[in-house]
Amino acid sequence: MRYKESVLLRNGAECTLRNAEASDAESVLENFNLTHQQTDYLLTYSDENHFDIAQERQFLLDKENSENAVEICAFVDGILAGTAGIEAVGTKDKVKHRADFGISLEKSFWRKGIGRALTAACIACAKQAGYSQLELDVVGTNKSAIELYKSIGFIEFGRNSRGFKTRSGQWQELILMFLPLA
């Protein structure tokens, strides 16, 4: 799926949002590893990523050529600030209306409006792909993300008090949210 848009951030800087391309593989992989080191709110630790550049390139090429999945990059002054994407929950008739949403943003770019812009871009792509529901899980202590999602219209539909178990042995509650698209 292809996407491209420019948005103005809170600080007046321009941010280019576009679908990731195979040529972005190295920077996307570096950004993934960095963002997954900077916060404990994401699904994986950076050392759990076993993609090499060739695998990342193929992953991005598959997303670029997909009709119902996308990986979007956010660039500020030529720097990859973060990524977000959607993909089908499944292909069976009972779930093919649902898409999963994920996002990661490099910490120095937090609170500038990039997360909101990436989320809006993924919502637009989910609608274009024909999904009627977008879903996400968010760590319960990630207050700024929860506020963002609620302000966009996501609705909490459940909680998993033992959703994540950190390497230090701590439980992280996950809040399950969805956004009706149709």
PDB file of C-alpha atoms in Angstrom:
ATOM      1  CA  MET A   1       0.000   0.000   0.000  1.00  0.00           C
ATOM      2  CA  ARG A   2       1.292   3.420  -0.828  1.00  0.00           C
ATOM      3  CA  TYR A   3       0.899   6.602   1.203  1.00  0.00           C
ATOM      4  CA  LYS A   4       2.460  10.065   1.138  1.00  0.00           C
ATOM      5  CA  GLU A   5       1.647  13.291   2.971  1.00  0.00           C
ATOM      6  CA  SER A   6       3.421  16.227   4.576  1.00  0.00           C
ATOM      7  CA  VAL A   7       2.247  17.656   7.896  1.00  0.00           C
ATOM      8  CA  LEU A   8       3.313  20.571  10.055  1.00  0.00           C
ATOM      9  CA  LEU A   9       4.347  19.636  13.568  1.00  0.00           C
ATOM     10  CA  ARG A  10       3.644  21.578  16.762  1.00  0.00           C
ATOM     11  CA  ASN A  11       7.057  23.265  16.536  1.00  0.00           C
ATOM     12  CA  GLY A  12       6.437  24.346  12.914  1.00  0.00           C
ATOM     13  CA  ALA A  13       8.755  21.736  11.395  1.00  0.00           C
ATOM     14  CA  GLU A  14       7.603  19.756   8.394  1.00  0.00           C
ATOM     15  CA  CYS A  15       7.205  16.001   8.686  1.00  0.00           C
ATOM     16  CA  THR A  16       6.963  13.786   5.621  1.00  0.00           C
ATOM     17  CA  LEU A  17       4.907  10.654   6.044  1.00  0.00           C
ATOM     18  CA  ARG A  18       5.267   8.025   3.367  1.00  0.00           C
ATOM     19  CA  ASN A  19       5.093   4.301   2.975  1.00  0.00           C
ATOM     20  CA  ALA A  20       8.355   2.563   3.713  1.00  0.00           C
ATOM     21  CA  GLU A  21      10.224   1.338   0.679  1.00  0.00           C
ATOM     22  CA  ALA A  22      12.727  -1.481   0.311  1.00  0.00           C
ATOM     23  CA  SER A  23      15.503   1.139   0.086  1.00  0.00           C
ATOM     24  CA  ASP A  24      14.598   2.258   3.632  1.00  0.00           C
ATOM     25  CA  ALA A  25      15.473  -1.139   5.116  1.00  0.00           C
ATOM     26  CA  GLU A  26      18.678  -0.130   6.865  1.00  0.00           C
ATOM     27  CA  SER A  27      17.267   3.031   8.455  1.00  0.00           C
ATOM     28  CA  VAL A  28      14.011   1.287   9.456  1.00  0.00           C
ATOM     29  CA  LEU A  29      15.979  -1.531  11.083  1.00  0.00           C
ATOM     30  CA  GLU A  30      18.190   0.960  12.950  1.00  0.00           C
ATOM     31  CA  ASN A  31      15.113   2.927  14.046  1.00  0.00           C
ATOM     32  CA  PHE A  32      13.394  -0.260  15.239  1.00  0.00           C
ATOM     33  CA  ASN A  33      16.390  -1.232  17.341  1.00  0.00           C
ATOM     34  CA  LEU A  34      16.743   2.278  18.782  1.00  0.00           C
ATOM     35  CA  THR A  35      13.069   2.776  19.658  1.00  0.00           C
ATOM     36  CA  HIS A  36      12.862  -0.659  21.248  1.00  0.00           C
ATOM     37  CA  GLN A  37      15.815   0.239  23.488  1.00  0.00           C
ATOM     38  CA  GLN A  38      14.310   3.563  24.559  1.00  0.00           C
ATOM     39  CA  THR A  39      11.064   2.391  26.120  1.00  0.00           C
ATOM     40  CA  ASP A  40       9.572  -0.597  27.856  1.00  0.00           C
ATOM     41  CA  TYR A  41       6.153   0.050  26.276  1.00  0.00           C
ATOM     42  CA  LEU A  42       6.768  -1.918  23.051  1.00  0.00           C
ATOM     43  CA  LEU A  43       6.097  -5.605  22.380  1.00  0.00           C
ATOM     44  CA  THR A  44       9.709  -6.677  21.922  1.00  0.00           C
ATOM     45  CA  TYR A  45      13.194  -5.926  23.122  1.00  0.00           C
ATOM     46  CA  SER A  46      15.643  -4.800  20.440  1.00  0.00           C
ATOM     47  CA  ASP A  47      17.744  -7.964  20.817  1.00  0.00           C
ATOM     48  CA  GLU A  48      14.706 -10.053  19.913  1.00  0.00           C
ATOM     49  CA  ASN A  49      14.752  -8.655  16.384  1.00  0.00           C
ATOM     50  CA  HIS A  50      16.474 -11.213  14.195  1.00  0.00           C
ATOM     51  CA  PHE A  51      15.872  -9.510  10.836  1.00  0.00           C
ATOM     52  CA  ASP A  52      18.893  -8.702   8.734  1.00  0.00           C
ATOM     53  CA  ILE A  53      18.888  -6.001   6.051  1.00  0.00           C
ATOM     54  CA  ALA A  54      17.737  -8.422   3.329  1.00  0.00           C
ATOM     55  CA  GLN A  55      14.823  -9.672   5.442  1.00  0.00           C
ATOM     56  CA  GLU A  56      13.831  -6.124   6.359  1.00  0.00           C
ATOM     57  CA  ARG A  57      13.998  -5.118   2.698  1.00  0.00           C
ATOM     58  CA  GLN A  58      11.675  -8.003   1.756  1.00  0.00           C
ATOM     59  CA  PHE A  59       9.293  -7.179   4.636  1.00  0.00           C
ATOM     60  CA  LEU A  60       9.044  -3.568   3.450  1.00  0.00           C
ATOM     61  CA  LEU A  61       8.648  -4.602  -0.186  1.00  0.00           C
ATOM     62  CA  ASP A  62       5.793  -6.926   0.806  1.00  0.00           C
ATOM     63  CA  LYS A  63       4.091  -4.074   2.688  1.00  0.00           C
ATOM     64  CA  GLU A  64       4.603  -1.690  -0.228  1.00  0.00           C
ATOM     65  CA  ASN A  65       2.960  -4.164  -2.609  1.00  0.00           C
ATOM     66  CA  SER A  66       0.140  -5.115  -0.236  1.00  0.00           C
ATOM     67  CA  GLU A  67      -3.440  -3.981  -0.750  1.00  0.00           C
ATOM     68  CA  ASN A  68      -4.328  -4.180   2.943  1.00  0.00           C
ATOM     69  CA  ALA A  69      -1.109  -3.598   4.933  1.00  0.00           C
ATOM     70  CA  VAL A  70       1.293  -0.686   5.180  1.00  0.00           C
ATOM     71  CA  GLU A  71       4.394   0.477   7.033  1.00  0.00           C
ATOM     72  CA  ILE A  72       4.657   4.277   7.173  1.00  0.00           C
ATOM     73  CA  CYS A  73       7.834   6.216   7.901  1.00  0.00           C
ATOM     74  CA  ALA A  74       7.916   9.694   9.435  1.00  0.00           C
ATOM     75  CA  PHE A  75      10.850  11.841   8.315  1.00  0.00           C
ATOM     76  CA  VAL A  76      11.836  15.174   9.868  1.00  0.00           C
ATOM     77  CA  ASP A  77      14.710  16.995   8.161  1.00  0.00           C
ATOM     78  CA  GLY A  78      15.618  13.735   6.421  1.00  0.00           C
ATOM     79  CA  ILE A  79      15.835  11.822   9.723  1.00  0.00           C
ATOM     80  CA  LEU A  80      13.611   8.791  10.298  1.00  0.00           C
ATOM     81  CA  ALA A  81      11.703   9.722  13.460  1.00  0.00           C
ATOM     82  CA  GLY A  82       9.488   6.655  13.654  1.00  0.00           C
ATOM     83  CA  THR A  83       7.267   4.155  11.941  1.00  0.00           C
ATOM     84  CA  ALA A  84       3.713   2.898  12.198  1.00  0.00           C
ATOM     85  CA  GLY A  85       1.771   0.253  10.384  1.00  0.00           C
ATOM     86  CA  ILE A  86      -1.346  -1.780   9.955  1.00  0.00           C
ATOM     87  CA  GLU A  87      -1.916  -5.392   9.024  1.00  0.00           C
ATOM     88  CA  ALA A  88      -4.836  -7.774   8.948  1.00  0.00           C
ATOM     89  CA  VAL A  89      -5.791  -9.582  12.132  1.00  0.00           C
ATOM     90  CA  GLY A  90      -6.526 -12.560   9.886  1.00  0.00           C
ATOM     91  CA  THR A  91      -8.013 -13.689   6.599  1.00  0.00           C
ATOM     92  CA  LYS A  92     -10.970 -15.710   7.880  1.00  0.00           C
ATOM     93  CA  ASP A  93     -14.414 -14.275   7.182  1.00  0.00           C
ATOM     94  CA  LYS A  94     -15.140 -13.537  10.849  1.00  0.00           C
ATOM     95  CA  VAL A  95     -12.001 -11.415  11.382  1.00  0.00           C
ATOM     96  CA  LYS A  96     -11.043  -9.999   7.981  1.00  0.00           C
ATOM     97  CA  HIS A  97     -12.738  -6.691   8.873  1.00  0.00           C
ATOM     98  CA  ARG A  98     -10.147  -6.088  11.627  1.00  0.00           C
ATOM     99  CA  ALA A  99      -6.658  -4.565  11.380  1.00  0.00           C
ATOM    100  CA  ASP A 100      -3.887  -4.331  13.982  1.00  0.00           C
ATOM    101  CA  PHE A 101      -2.068  -1.033  14.488  1.00  0.00           C
ATOM    102  CA  GLY A 102       1.457  -0.584  15.811  1.00  0.00           C
ATOM    103  CA  ILE A 103       3.701   2.451  16.226  1.00  0.00           C
ATOM    104  CA  SER A 104       7.153   3.322  17.511  1.00  0.00           C
ATOM    105  CA  LEU A 105       8.751   6.745  17.707  1.00  0.00           C
ATOM    106  CA  GLU A 106      12.310   7.742  18.562  1.00  0.00           C
ATOM    107  CA  LYS A 107      12.274   9.413  21.983  1.00  0.00           C
ATOM    108  CA  SER A 108      13.715  12.763  20.883  1.00  0.00           C
ATOM    109  CA  PHE A 109      10.669  13.153  18.613  1.00  0.00           C
ATOM    110  CA  TRP A 110       8.025  12.497  21.297  1.00  0.00           C
ATOM    111  CA  ARG A 111       5.377  15.183  21.958  1.00  0.00           C
ATOM    112  CA  LYS A 112       5.769  16.973  18.630  1.00  0.00           C
ATOM    113  CA  GLY A 113       2.628  15.626  16.933  1.00  0.00           C
ATOM    114  CA  ILE A 114       4.315  12.868  14.946  1.00  0.00           C
ATOM    115  CA  GLY A 115       2.514  10.080  16.800  1.00  0.00           C
ATOM    116  CA  ARG A 116      -0.841  11.689  16.042  1.00  0.00           C
ATOM    117  CA  ALA A 117       0.123  12.166  12.378  1.00  0.00           C
ATOM    118  CA  LEU A 118       1.294   8.552  12.013  1.00  0.00           C
ATOM    119  CA  THR A 119      -1.864   7.285  13.689  1.00  0.00           C
ATOM    120  CA  ALA A 120      -4.066   9.395  11.407  1.00  0.00           C
ATOM    121  CA  ALA A 121      -2.157   8.114   8.365  1.00  0.00           C
ATOM    122  CA  CYS A 122      -2.694   4.513   9.436  1.00  0.00           C
ATOM    123  CA  ILE A 123      -6.396   5.175  10.013  1.00  0.00           C
ATOM    124  CA  ALA A 124      -6.669   6.579   6.485  1.00  0.00           C
ATOM    125  CA  CYS A 125      -4.891   3.518   5.079  1.00  0.00           C
ATOM    126  CA  ALA A 126      -7.096   1.152   7.090  1.00  0.00           C
ATOM    127  CA  LYS A 127     -10.195   2.811   5.659  1.00  0.00           C
ATOM    128  CA  GLN A 128      -8.746   2.672   2.144  1.00  0.00           C
ATOM    129  CA  ALA A 129      -8.042  -1.050   2.624  1.00  0.00           C
ATOM    130  CA  GLY A 130     -11.687  -1.607   3.569  1.00  0.00           C
ATOM    131  CA  TYR A 131     -11.270  -2.472   7.238  1.00  0.00           C
ATOM    132  CA  SER A 132     -14.145  -1.572   9.535  1.00  0.00           C
ATOM    133  CA  GLN A 133     -12.150  -1.779  12.784  1.00  0.00           C
ATOM    134  CA  LEU A 134      -8.616  -0.809  13.842  1.00  0.00           C
ATOM    135  CA  GLU A 135      -7.209  -2.377  17.021  1.00  0.00           C
ATOM    136  CA  LEU A 136      -4.253  -1.866  19.332  1.00  0.00           C
ATOM    137  CA  ASP A 137      -2.861  -2.852  22.715  1.00  0.00           C
ATOM    138  CA  VAL A 138      -1.238  -0.184  24.884  1.00  0.00           C
ATOM    139  CA  VAL A 139       0.632  -0.552  28.174  1.00  0.00           C
ATOM    140  CA  GLY A 140      -1.594   0.824  30.939  1.00  0.00           C
ATOM    141  CA  THR A 141       1.088   3.167  32.315  1.00  0.00           C
ATOM    142  CA  ASN A 142       1.666   4.780  28.894  1.00  0.00           C
ATOM    143  CA  LYS A 143      -0.641   7.688  29.724  1.00  0.00           C
ATOM    144  CA  SER A 144       0.296   9.951  26.811  1.00  0.00           C
ATOM    145  CA  ALA A 145      -0.404   7.204  24.257  1.00  0.00           C
ATOM    146  CA  ILE A 146      -3.725   6.356  25.913  1.00  0.00           C
ATOM    147  CA  GLU A 147      -4.762  10.028  25.864  1.00  0.00           C
ATOM    148  CA  LEU A 148      -3.815  10.269  22.189  1.00  0.00           C
ATOM    149  CA  TYR A 149      -5.794   7.184  21.222  1.00  0.00           C
ATOM    150  CA  LYS A 150      -8.860   8.281  23.195  1.00  0.00           C
ATOM    151  CA  SER A 151      -8.727  11.760  21.639  1.00  0.00           C
ATOM    152  CA  ILE A 152      -8.814  10.168  18.191  1.00  0.00           C
ATOM    153  CA  GLY A 153     -11.798   8.016  19.111  1.00  0.00           C
ATOM    154  CA  PHE A 154     -10.340   4.664  20.164  1.00  0.00           C
ATOM    155  CA  ILE A 155     -12.507   2.859  22.709  1.00  0.00           C
ATOM    156  CA  GLU A 156     -11.229   0.646  25.510  1.00  0.00           C
ATOM    157  CA  PHE A 157     -12.793  -2.801  25.364  1.00  0.00           C
ATOM    158  CA  GLY A 158     -10.737  -4.775  27.823  1.00  0.00           C
ATOM    159  CA  ARG A 159      -7.676  -5.139  29.989  1.00  0.00           C
ATOM    160  CA  ASN A 160      -5.122  -7.874  30.403  1.00  0.00           C
ATOM    161  CA  SER A 161      -3.465  -7.402  33.788  1.00  0.00           C
ATOM    162  CA  ARG A 162      -0.677  -9.817  32.841  1.00  0.00           C
ATOM    163  CA  GLY A 163      -0.318  -8.809  29.197  1.00  0.00           C
ATOM    164  CA  PHE A 164       3.448  -8.246  29.249  1.00  0.00           C
ATOM    165  CA  LYS A 165       6.021  -9.677  31.619  1.00  0.00           C
ATOM    166  CA  THR A 166       9.228  -7.665  31.561  1.00  0.00           C
ATOM    167  CA  ARG A 167      12.655  -9.217  31.838  1.00  0.00           C
ATOM    168  CA  SER A 168      12.819  -7.872  35.384  1.00  0.00           C
ATOM    169  CA  GLY A 169       9.751  -9.984  36.176  1.00  0.00           C
ATOM    170  CA  GLN A 170       7.238  -7.120  36.392  1.00  0.00           C
ATOM    171  CA  TRP A 171       3.755  -7.443  34.931  1.00  0.00           C
ATOM    172  CA  GLN A 172       2.507  -4.730  32.594  1.00  0.00           C
ATOM    173  CA  GLU A 173      -1.227  -4.352  32.129  1.00  0.00           C
ATOM    174  CA  LEU A 174      -2.345  -4.023  28.518  1.00  0.00           C
ATOM    175  CA  ILE A 175      -5.369  -1.950  27.582  1.00  0.00           C
ATOM    176  CA  LEU A 176      -7.124  -3.268  24.498  1.00  0.00           C
ATOM    177  CA  MET A 177      -8.635  -0.572  22.297  1.00  0.00           C
ATOM    178  CA  PHE A 178     -10.443  -0.369  18.978  1.00  0.00           C
ATOM    179  CA  LEU A 179     -11.578   2.336  16.575  1.00  0.00           C
ATOM    180  CA  PRO A 180     -14.731   1.740  14.520  1.00  0.00           C
ATOM    181  CA  LEU A 181     -14.023   2.766  10.921  1.00  0.00           C
ATOM    182  CA  ALA A 182     -17.368   1.956   9.323  1.00  0.00           C
TER     183      ALA A 182
END
